[in-house]
Coordinates of C-alpha atoms and ligand atoms in Angstrom, one line a residue:
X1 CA -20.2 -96.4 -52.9
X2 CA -21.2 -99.5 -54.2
X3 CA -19.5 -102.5 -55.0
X4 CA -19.7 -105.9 -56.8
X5 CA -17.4 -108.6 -56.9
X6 CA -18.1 -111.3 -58.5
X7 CA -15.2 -114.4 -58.2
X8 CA -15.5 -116.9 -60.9
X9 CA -13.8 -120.4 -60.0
X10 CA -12.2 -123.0 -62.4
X11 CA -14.2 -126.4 -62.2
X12 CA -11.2 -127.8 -63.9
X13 CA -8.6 -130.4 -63.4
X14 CA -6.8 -128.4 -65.9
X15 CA -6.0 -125.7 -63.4
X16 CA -6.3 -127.9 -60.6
X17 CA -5.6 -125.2 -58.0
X18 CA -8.8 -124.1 -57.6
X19 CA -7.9 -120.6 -58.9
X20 CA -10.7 -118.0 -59.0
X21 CA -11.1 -115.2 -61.2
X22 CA -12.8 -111.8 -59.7
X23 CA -14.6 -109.2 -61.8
X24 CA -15.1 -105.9 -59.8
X25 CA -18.6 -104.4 -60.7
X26 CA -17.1 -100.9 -59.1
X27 CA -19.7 -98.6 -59.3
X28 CA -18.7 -95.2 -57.7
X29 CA -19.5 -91.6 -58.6
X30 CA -22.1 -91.0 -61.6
X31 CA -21.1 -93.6 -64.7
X32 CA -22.4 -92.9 -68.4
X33 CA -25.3 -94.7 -70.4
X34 CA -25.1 -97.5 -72.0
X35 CA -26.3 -96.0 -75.0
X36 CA -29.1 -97.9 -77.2
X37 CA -27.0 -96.8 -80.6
X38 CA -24.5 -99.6 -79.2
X39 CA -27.6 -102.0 -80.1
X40 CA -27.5 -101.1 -83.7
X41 CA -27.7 -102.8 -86.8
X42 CA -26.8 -102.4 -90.5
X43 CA -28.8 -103.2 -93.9
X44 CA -26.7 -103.1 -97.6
X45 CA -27.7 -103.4 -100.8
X46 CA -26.3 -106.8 -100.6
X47 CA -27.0 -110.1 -101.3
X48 CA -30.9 -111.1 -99.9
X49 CA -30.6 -108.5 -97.2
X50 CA -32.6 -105.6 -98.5
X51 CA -34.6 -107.7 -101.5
X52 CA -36.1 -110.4 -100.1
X53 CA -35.0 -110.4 -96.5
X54 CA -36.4 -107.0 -95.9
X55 CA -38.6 -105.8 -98.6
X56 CA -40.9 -108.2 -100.9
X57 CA -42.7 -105.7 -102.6
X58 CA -46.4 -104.9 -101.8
X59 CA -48.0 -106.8 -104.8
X60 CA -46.9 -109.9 -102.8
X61 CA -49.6 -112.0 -102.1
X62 CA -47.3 -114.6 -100.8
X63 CA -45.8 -112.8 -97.9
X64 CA -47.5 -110.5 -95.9
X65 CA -45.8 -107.2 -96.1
X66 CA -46.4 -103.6 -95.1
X67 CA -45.4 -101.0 -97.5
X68 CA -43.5 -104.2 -99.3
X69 CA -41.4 -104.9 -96.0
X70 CA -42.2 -108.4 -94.6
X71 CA -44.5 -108.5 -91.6
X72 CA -42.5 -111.3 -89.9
X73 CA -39.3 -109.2 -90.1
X74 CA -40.8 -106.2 -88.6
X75 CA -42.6 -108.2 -85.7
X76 CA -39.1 -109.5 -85.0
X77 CA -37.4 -105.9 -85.5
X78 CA -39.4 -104.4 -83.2
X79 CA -39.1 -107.4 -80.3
X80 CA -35.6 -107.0 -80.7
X81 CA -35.9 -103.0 -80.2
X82 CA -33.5 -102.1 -82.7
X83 CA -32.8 -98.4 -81.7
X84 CA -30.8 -97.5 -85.3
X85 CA -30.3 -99.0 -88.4
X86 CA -27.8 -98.0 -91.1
X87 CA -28.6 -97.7 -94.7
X88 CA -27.8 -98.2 -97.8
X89 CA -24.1 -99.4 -97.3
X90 CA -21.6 -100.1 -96.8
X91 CA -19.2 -99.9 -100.2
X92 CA -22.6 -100.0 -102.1
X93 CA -23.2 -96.4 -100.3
X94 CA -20.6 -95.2 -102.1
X95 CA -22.2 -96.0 -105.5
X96 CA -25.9 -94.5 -104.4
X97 CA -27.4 -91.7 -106.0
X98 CA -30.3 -91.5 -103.7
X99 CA -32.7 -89.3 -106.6
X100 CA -32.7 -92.8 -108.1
X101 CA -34.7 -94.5 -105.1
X102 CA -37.4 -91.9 -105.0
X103 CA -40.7 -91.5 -106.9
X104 CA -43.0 -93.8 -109.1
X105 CA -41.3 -96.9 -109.1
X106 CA -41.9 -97.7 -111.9
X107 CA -39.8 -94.7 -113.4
X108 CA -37.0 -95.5 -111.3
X109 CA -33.8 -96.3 -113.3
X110 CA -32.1 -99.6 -113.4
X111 CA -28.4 -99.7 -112.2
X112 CA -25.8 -102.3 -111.3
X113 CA -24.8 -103.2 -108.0
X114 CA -21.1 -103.0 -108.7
X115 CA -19.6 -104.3 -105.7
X116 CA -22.0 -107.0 -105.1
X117 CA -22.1 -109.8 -108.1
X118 CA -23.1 -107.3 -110.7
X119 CA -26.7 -107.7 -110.3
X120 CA -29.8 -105.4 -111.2
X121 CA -31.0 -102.9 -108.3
X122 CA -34.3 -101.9 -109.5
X123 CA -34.2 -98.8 -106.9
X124 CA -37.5 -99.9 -105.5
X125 CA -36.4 -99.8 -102.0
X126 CA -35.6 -96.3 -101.4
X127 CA -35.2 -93.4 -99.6
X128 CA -38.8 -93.6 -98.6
X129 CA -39.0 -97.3 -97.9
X130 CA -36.3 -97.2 -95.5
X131 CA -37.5 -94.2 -93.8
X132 CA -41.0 -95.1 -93.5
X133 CA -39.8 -98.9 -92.4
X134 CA -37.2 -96.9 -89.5
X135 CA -40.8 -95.4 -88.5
X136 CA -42.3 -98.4 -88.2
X137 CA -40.1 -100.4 -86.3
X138 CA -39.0 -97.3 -83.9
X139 CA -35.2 -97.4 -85.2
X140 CA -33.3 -93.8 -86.1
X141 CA -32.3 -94.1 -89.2
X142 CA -28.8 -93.4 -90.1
X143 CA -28.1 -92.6 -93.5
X144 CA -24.6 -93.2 -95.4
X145 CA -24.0 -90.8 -97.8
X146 CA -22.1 -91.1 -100.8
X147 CA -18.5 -89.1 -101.1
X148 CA -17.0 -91.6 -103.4
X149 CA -19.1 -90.8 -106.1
X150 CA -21.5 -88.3 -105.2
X151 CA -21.4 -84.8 -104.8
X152 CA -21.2 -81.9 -102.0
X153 CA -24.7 -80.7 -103.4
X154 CA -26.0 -84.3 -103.6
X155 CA -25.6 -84.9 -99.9
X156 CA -27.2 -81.2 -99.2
X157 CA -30.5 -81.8 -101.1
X158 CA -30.7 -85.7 -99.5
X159 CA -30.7 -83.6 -96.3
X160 CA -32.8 -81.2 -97.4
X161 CA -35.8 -83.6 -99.0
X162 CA -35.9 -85.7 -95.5
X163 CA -35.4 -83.0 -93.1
X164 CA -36.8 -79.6 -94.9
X165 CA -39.6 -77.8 -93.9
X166 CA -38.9 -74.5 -95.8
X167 CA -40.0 -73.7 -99.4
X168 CA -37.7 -75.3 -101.8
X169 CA -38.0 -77.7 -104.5
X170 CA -36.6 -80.8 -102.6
X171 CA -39.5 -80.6 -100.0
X172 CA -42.1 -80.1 -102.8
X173 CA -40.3 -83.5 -104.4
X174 CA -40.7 -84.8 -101.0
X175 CA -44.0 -83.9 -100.8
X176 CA -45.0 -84.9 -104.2
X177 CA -43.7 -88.0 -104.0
X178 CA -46.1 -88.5 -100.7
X179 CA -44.6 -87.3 -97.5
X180 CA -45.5 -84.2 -96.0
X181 CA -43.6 -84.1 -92.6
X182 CA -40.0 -84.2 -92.7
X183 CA -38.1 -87.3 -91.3
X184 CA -35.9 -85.8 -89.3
X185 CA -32.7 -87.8 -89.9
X186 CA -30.2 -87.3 -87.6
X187 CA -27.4 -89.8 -88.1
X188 CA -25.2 -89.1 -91.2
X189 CA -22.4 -90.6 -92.0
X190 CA -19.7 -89.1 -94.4
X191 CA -18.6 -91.6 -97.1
X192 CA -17.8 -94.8 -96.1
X193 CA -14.5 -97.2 -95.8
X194 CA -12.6 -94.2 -98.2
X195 CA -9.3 -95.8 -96.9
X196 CA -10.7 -98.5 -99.4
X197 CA -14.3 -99.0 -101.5
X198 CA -15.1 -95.6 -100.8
X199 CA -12.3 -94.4 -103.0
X200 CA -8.9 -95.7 -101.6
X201 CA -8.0 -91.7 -100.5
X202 CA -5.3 -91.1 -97.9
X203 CA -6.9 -89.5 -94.3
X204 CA -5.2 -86.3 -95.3
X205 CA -6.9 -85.8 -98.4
X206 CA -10.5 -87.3 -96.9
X207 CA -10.5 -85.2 -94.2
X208 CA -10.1 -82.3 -96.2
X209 CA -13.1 -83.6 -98.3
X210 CA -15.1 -84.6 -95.3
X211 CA -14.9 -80.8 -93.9
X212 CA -16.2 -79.9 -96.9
X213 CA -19.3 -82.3 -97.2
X214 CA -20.2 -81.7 -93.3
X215 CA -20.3 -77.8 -93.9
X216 CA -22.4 -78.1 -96.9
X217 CA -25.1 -80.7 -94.9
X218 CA -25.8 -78.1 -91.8
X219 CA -26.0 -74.4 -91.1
X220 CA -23.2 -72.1 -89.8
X221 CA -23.8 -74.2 -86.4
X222 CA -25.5 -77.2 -87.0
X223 CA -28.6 -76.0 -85.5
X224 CA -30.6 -78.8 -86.8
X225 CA -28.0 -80.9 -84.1
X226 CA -27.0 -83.3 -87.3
X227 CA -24.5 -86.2 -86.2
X228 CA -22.0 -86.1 -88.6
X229 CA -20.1 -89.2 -88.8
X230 CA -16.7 -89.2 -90.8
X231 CA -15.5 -92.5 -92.2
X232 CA -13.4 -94.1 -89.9
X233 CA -10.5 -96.3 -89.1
X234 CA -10.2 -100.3 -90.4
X235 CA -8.9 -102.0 -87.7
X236 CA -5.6 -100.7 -86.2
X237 CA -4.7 -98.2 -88.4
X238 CA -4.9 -95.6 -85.5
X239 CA -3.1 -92.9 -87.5
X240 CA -6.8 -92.6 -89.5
X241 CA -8.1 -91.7 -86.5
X242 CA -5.3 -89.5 -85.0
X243 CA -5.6 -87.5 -89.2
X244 CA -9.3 -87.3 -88.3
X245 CA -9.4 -86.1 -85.2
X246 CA -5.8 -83.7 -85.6
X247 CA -7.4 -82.1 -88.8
X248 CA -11.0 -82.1 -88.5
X249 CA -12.4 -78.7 -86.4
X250 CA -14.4 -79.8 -83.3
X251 CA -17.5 -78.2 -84.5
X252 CA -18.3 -80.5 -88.0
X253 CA -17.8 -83.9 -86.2
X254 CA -20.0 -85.6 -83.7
X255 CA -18.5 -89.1 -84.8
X256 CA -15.3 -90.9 -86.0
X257 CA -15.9 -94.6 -86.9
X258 CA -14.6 -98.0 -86.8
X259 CA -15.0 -101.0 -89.1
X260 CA -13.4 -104.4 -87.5
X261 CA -14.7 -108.2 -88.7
X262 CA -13.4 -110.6 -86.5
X263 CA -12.4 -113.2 -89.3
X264 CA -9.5 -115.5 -88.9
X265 CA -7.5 -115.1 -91.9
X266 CA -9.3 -113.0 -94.9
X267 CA -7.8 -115.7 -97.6
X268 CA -8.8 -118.6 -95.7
X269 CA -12.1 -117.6 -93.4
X270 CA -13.4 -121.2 -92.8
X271 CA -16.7 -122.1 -93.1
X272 CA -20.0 -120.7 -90.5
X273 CA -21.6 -124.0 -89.6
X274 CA -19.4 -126.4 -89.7
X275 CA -15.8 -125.0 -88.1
X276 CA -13.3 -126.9 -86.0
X277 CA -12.1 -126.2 -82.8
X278 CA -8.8 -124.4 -83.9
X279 CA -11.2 -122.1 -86.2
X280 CA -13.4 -121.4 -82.9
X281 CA -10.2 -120.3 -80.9
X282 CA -9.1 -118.3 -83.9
X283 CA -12.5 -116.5 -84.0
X284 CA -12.7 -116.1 -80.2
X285 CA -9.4 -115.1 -80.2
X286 CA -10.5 -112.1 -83.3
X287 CA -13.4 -111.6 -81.2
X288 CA -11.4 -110.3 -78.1
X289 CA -9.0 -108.1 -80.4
X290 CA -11.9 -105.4 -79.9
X291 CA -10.8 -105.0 -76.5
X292 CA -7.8 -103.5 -77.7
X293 CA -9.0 -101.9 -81.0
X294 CA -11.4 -99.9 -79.1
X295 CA -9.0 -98.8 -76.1
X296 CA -6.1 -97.8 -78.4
X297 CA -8.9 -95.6 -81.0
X298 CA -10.3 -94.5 -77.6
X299 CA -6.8 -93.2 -76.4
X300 CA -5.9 -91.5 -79.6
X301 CA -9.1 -89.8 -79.3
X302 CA -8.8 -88.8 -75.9
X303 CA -5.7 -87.1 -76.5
X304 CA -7.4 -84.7 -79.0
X305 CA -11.3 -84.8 -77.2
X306 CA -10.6 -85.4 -73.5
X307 CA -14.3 -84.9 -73.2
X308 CA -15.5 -87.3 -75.1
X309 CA -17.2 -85.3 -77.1
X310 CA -16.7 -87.1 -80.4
X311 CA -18.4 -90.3 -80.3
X312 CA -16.3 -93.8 -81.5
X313 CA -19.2 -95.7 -84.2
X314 CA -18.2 -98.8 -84.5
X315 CA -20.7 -99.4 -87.8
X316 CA -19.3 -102.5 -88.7
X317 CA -18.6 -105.7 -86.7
X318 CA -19.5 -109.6 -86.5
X319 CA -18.0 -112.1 -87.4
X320 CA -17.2 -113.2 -91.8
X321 CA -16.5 -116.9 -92.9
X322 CA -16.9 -118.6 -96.6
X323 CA -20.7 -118.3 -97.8
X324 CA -22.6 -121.1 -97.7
X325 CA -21.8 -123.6 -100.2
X326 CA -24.0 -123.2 -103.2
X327 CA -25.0 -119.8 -103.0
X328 CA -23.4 -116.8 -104.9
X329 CA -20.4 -115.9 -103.0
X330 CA -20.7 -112.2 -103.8
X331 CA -23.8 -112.5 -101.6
X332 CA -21.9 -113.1 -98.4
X333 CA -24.9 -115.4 -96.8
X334 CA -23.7 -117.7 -93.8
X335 CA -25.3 -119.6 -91.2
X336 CA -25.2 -118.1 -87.7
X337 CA -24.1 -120.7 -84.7
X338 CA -23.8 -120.8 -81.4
X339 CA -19.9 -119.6 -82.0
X340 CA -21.5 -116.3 -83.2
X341 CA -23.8 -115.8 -80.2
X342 CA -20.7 -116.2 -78.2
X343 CA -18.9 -113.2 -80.9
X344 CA -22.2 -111.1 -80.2
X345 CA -21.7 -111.5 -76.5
X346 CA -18.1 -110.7 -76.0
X347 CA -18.1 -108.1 -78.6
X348 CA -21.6 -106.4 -76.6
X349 CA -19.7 -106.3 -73.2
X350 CA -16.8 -104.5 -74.5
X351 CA -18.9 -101.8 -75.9
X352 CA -20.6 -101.3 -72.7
X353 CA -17.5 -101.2 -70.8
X354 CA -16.4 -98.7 -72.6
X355 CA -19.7 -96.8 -73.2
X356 CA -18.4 -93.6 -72.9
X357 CA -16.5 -93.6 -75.8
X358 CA -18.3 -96.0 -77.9
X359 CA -21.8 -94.8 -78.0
X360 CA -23.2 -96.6 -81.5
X361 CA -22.5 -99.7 -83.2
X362 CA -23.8 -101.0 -85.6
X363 CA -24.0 -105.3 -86.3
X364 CA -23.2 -106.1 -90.1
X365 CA -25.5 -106.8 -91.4
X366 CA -29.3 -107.2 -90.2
X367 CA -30.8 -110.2 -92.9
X368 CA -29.3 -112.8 -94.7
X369 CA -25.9 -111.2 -94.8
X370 CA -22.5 -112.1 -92.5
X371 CA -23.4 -112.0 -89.4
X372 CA -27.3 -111.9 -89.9
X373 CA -30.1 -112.0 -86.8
X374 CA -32.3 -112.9 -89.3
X375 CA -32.4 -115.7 -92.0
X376 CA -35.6 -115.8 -94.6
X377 CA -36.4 -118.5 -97.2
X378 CA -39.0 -117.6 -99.1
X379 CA -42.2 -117.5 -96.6
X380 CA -39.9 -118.9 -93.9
X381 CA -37.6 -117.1 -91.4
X382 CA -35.2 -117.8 -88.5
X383 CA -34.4 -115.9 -85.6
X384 CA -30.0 -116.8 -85.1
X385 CA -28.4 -117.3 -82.4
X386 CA -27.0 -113.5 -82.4
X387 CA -30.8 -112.5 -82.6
X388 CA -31.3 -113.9 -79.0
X389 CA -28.4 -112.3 -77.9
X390 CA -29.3 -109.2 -78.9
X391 CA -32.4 -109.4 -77.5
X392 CA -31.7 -110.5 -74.1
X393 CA -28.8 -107.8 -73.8
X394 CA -30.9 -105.2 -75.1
X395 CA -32.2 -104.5 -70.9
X396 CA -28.6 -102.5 -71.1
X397 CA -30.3 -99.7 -73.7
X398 CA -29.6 -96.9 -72.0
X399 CA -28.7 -97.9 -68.8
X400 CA -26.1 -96.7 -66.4
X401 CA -23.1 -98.3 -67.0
X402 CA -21.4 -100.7 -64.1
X403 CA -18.1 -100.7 -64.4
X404 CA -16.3 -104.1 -64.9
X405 CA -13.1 -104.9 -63.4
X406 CA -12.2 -109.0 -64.5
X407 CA -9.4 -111.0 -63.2
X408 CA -10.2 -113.8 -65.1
X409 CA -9.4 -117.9 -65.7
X410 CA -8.5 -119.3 -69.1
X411 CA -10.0 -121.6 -71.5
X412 CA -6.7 -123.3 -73.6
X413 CA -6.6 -124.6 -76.8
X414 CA -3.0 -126.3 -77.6
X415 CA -0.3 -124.0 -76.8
X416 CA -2.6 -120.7 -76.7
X417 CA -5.4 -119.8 -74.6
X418 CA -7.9 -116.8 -73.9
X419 CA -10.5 -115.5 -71.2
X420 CA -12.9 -117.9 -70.6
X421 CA -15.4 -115.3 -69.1
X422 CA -16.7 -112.0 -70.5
X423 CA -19.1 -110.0 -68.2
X424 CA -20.7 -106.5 -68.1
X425 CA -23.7 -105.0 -66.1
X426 CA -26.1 -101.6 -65.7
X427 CA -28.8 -100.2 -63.6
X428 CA -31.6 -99.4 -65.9
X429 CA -33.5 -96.7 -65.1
X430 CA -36.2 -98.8 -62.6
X431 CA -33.5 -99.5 -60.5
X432 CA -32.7 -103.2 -61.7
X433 CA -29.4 -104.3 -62.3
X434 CA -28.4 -106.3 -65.5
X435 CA -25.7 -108.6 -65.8
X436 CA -24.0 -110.3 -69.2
X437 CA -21.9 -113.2 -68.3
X438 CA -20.5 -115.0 -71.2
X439 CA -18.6 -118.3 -71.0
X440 CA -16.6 -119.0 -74.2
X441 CA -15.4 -122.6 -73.1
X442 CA -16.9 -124.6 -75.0
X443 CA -15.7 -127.8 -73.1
X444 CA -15.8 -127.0 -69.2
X445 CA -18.6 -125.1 -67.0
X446 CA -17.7 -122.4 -64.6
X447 CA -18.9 -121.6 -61.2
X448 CA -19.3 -117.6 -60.7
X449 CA -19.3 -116.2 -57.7
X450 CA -20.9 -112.8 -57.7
X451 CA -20.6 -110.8 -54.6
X452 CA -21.4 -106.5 -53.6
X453 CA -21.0 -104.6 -51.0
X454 CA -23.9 -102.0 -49.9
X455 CA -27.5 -102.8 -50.7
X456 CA -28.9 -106.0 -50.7
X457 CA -29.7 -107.0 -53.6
X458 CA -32.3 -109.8 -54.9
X459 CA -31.8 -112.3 -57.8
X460 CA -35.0 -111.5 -59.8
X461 CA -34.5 -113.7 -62.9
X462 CA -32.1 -115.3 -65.3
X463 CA -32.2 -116.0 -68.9
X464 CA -29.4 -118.9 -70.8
X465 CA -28.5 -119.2 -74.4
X466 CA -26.9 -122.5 -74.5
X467 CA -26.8 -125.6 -77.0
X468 CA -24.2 -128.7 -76.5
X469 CA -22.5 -127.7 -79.6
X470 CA -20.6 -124.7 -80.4
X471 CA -21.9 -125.5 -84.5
X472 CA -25.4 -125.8 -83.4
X473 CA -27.7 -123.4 -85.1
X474 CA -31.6 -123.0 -86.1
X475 CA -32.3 -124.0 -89.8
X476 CA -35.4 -123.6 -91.6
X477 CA -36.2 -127.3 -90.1
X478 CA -35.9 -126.6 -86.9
X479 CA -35.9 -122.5 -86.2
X480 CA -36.0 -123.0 -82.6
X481 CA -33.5 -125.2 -81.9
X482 CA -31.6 -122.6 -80.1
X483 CA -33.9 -120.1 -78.1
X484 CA -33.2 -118.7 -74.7
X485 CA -34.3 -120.2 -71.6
X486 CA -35.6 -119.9 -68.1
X487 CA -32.1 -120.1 -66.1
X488 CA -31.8 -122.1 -62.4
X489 CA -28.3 -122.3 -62.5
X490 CA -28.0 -119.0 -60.5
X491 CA -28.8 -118.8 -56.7
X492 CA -28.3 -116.6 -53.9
X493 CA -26.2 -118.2 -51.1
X494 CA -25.4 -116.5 -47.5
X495 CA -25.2 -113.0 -49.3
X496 CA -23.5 -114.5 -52.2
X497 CA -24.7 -114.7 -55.9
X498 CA -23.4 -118.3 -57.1
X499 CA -23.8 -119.2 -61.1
X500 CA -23.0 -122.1 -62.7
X501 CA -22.8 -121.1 -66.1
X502 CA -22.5 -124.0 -68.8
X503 CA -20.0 -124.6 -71.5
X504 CA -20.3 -121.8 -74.4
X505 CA -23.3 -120.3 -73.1
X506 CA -24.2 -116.2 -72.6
X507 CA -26.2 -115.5 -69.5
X508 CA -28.2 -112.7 -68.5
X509 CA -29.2 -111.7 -64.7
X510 CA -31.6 -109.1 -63.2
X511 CA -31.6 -108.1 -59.6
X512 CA -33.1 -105.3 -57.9
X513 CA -32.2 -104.1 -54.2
Ligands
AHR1 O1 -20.5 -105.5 -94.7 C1 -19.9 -105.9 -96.0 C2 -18.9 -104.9 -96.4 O2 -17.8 -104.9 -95.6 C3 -19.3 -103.5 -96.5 O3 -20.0 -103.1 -97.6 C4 -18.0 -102.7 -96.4 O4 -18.2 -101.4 -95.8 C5 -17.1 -103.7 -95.6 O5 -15.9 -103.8 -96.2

């Protein structure tokens, strides 16, 4: 057996006691992966995510693009090792008819993105685009189809023209149209929000509909190992789930998802960049809430799939204020801060503590949108705060899992106050151990002690994410305002792993034994 403990003290005068906080790192008998789908991301016909943050089209001479999609996007994609992405919505999925997005572009028809300011979609980012551009950056692709609109047969011959190999007419499209090996999509999901966008149905009557759109999809036994995902849950309506899991036969569902925004108060979101220190509680505060969202969806499941063979996708999460002043609020653009690397922090831990239930996720949404990783202006781009994050957590892609048990200390804001420190950890499969440490304080360091029992084990590096304010963020002035850093704050003392970790900043260790 072997054990971490890891004891955080309270450098405060506000608890003046000296009181510690202990996480447990208890890692005994075999734990799951971490898997990489938890790493995930999410692109929408939205806004300036897919046009212009993602694709330019290849008669720009401005930006250099491959196949139309922007070479400084991909270089950062692929850094970032995105392991899925999820395409084309979102509520717009549920208003895509994917025959439009294939073939000459120039005979693809004009429609209007409904949901999203009304504006032209030319269809010249397609099903081809985003499959080729998966390709390219090593992401699975997962495709939302449309139930809300579509059809059973629509979603049958999508399947068919990217995974066929047989002789039928939608692989000689396919092929036409300049693709001769199949993509081989696996990740599907089955309408999206339908409690709302994707046509306000009840989960009695969806998951009647989904049954029949994931028999249609696959053979008699899914011999092509499709994962079905059925449109889940928003928030904490756990009956959705307990409908979907009651009523849908074991053998058409490999997922069940989740949708949860951590936003204060959907009348009144407050703005990205320049929030108070209430509206930071209130979003840390949302931010935790997925602790309990997951473990309550998890239990409901578990009743029905003590297994765990039905995965929990949580395909949409981040964090949603006001768009940016000045730009079309239909767009949902907003500036990503420091308060948002702290959301991606938290939010990341609690998915790989419970890893064995929540095995993809997917950050809304990849460019330009909510809670972006990725800014562009014209010829210029950013890499946010969340892209960092993402990037130095992503040494937990399909790791073994350490399990996390946290007796924490408090950060307090007026009358109300939440855990200052979030904290999850793997062995990879080199033997190195990982460890997330966030500290959401934004006004107080915090001295962590980290200690384990069994092999010795070696601090081999540290990386920070820190900035003195919790509104700080890169602009197109200063991209790299906010990048991580080399961190000495953490050293080994008498056995003992000691880490000072600043105010508001994530932290990631490696050791090896
Ligand atoms: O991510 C923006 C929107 O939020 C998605 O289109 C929808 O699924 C959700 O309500």
């Amino acid at each position: 057996m072997h054990l971490i403990l890891i004891t955080v003290l309270l450098m405060s005068a506000h608890h003046s006691f000296g009181q510690s906080a202990t996480v447990w790192l208890n890692e005994k008998g075999p734990s799951p992966l971490i898997s990489k789908n938890i790493y995930g991301h999410f692109a929408e016909h939205l806004g300036r995510c897919i046009y212009e943050g993602l694709y330019v089209g290849d008669s720009n001479q401005i930006i250099p693009n491959t196949a139309g999609v922007r070479n400084d996007v991909l270089a950062a994609l692929k850094k970032l090792k995105v392991p899925v992405l999820r395409w084309p919505g979102g509520c717009f999925a549920d208003t895509y008819h994917w025959k439009d997005g294939v073939g000459p572009k120039n005979n693809r028809p004009a429609t209007v993105n409904n949901w999203w300011g009304g504006v032209t979609e030319t269809n010249a980012f397609g099903t081809h685009d985003f499959l080729n551009m998966c390709e390219n950056i090593g992401a699975d692709p997962y495709l939302a189809a449309n139930v809300g609109s579509g059809t059973v047969q629509e979603l049958s011959q999508w399947v068919e023209y990217v995974n066929g190999n047989g002789n039928s007419a939608m692989v000689s499209w396919r092929k036409s149209n300049g693709r001769e090996k199949p993509w081989q999509v696996k990740f599907f999901g089955v309408g999206n929000e339908t409690w709302g966008c994707g046509g306000h149905m009840t989960p009695e009557y969806y998951s009647n509909l989904y049954k029949q759109y994931a028999t249609f999809m696959a053979d008699w036994s899914n011999s092509h190992h499709l994962f079905r995902v059925a449109s889940g849950a928003n928030a904490d309506d756990y009956h959705w789930t307990e409908v979907m899991m009651r009523d849908i036969p074991k053998d058409l569902i490999e997922g069940v998802s989740l949708h949860y925004y951590a936003v204060i108060d959907w009348k009144e979101k407050g703005p990205a960049a320049s929030f108070s220190r209430a509206q930071y509680f209130a979003t840390m505060k949302q931010a935790f809430r997925m602790e309990e969202l997951v473990t309550k969806h998890e239990a409901v499941m578990d009743r029905y799939d003590p297994h765990k063979k039905i995965a929990l996708v949580v395909d949409e999460w981040g964090g949603w204020y006001d768009a940016e002043p000045g730009t079309n609020p239909f767009f949902l653009f907003q500036q990503s801060t420091m308060r948002d690397a702290l959301l991606a922090g938290i939010t990341l831990n609690i998915f790989n503590n419970h890893c064995s239930r929540v095995r993809m996720a997917n950050l809304a949404q990849m460019v330009n949108v909510l809670q972006a990783v990725i800014l562009t202006n014209q010829e210029k781009i950013i890499l946010t705060p969340t892209y960092h994050v993402m990037e130095m957590y992503n040494v937990h892609q399909d790791a073994r899992q350490i399990p996390v048990k946290l007796n924490n200390v408090f950060y307090a804001e007026g009358s109300d106050s939440l855990p200052a420190i979030s904290a999850s950890a793997s062995k990879d499969s080199l033997g190195a151990t990982h460890i997330s440490l966030v500290n959401i304080d934004p006004g107080k360091s915090h001295l962590i002690r980290v200690y384990w029992q069994g092999a010795e084990l070696k601090l081999d590096s540290g990386r920070i994410l820190h900035s003195p304010r919790i509104q700080d963020h890169n602009s197109f002035d200063e991209p790299e305002k906010i990048k991580p850093q080399s961190f000495s704050g953490a050293d080994m003392k008498n056995g003992t792993l000691e880490v000072d970790m600043p105010p508001a900043s994530v932290v990631l260790l490696t050791l090896h034994g």
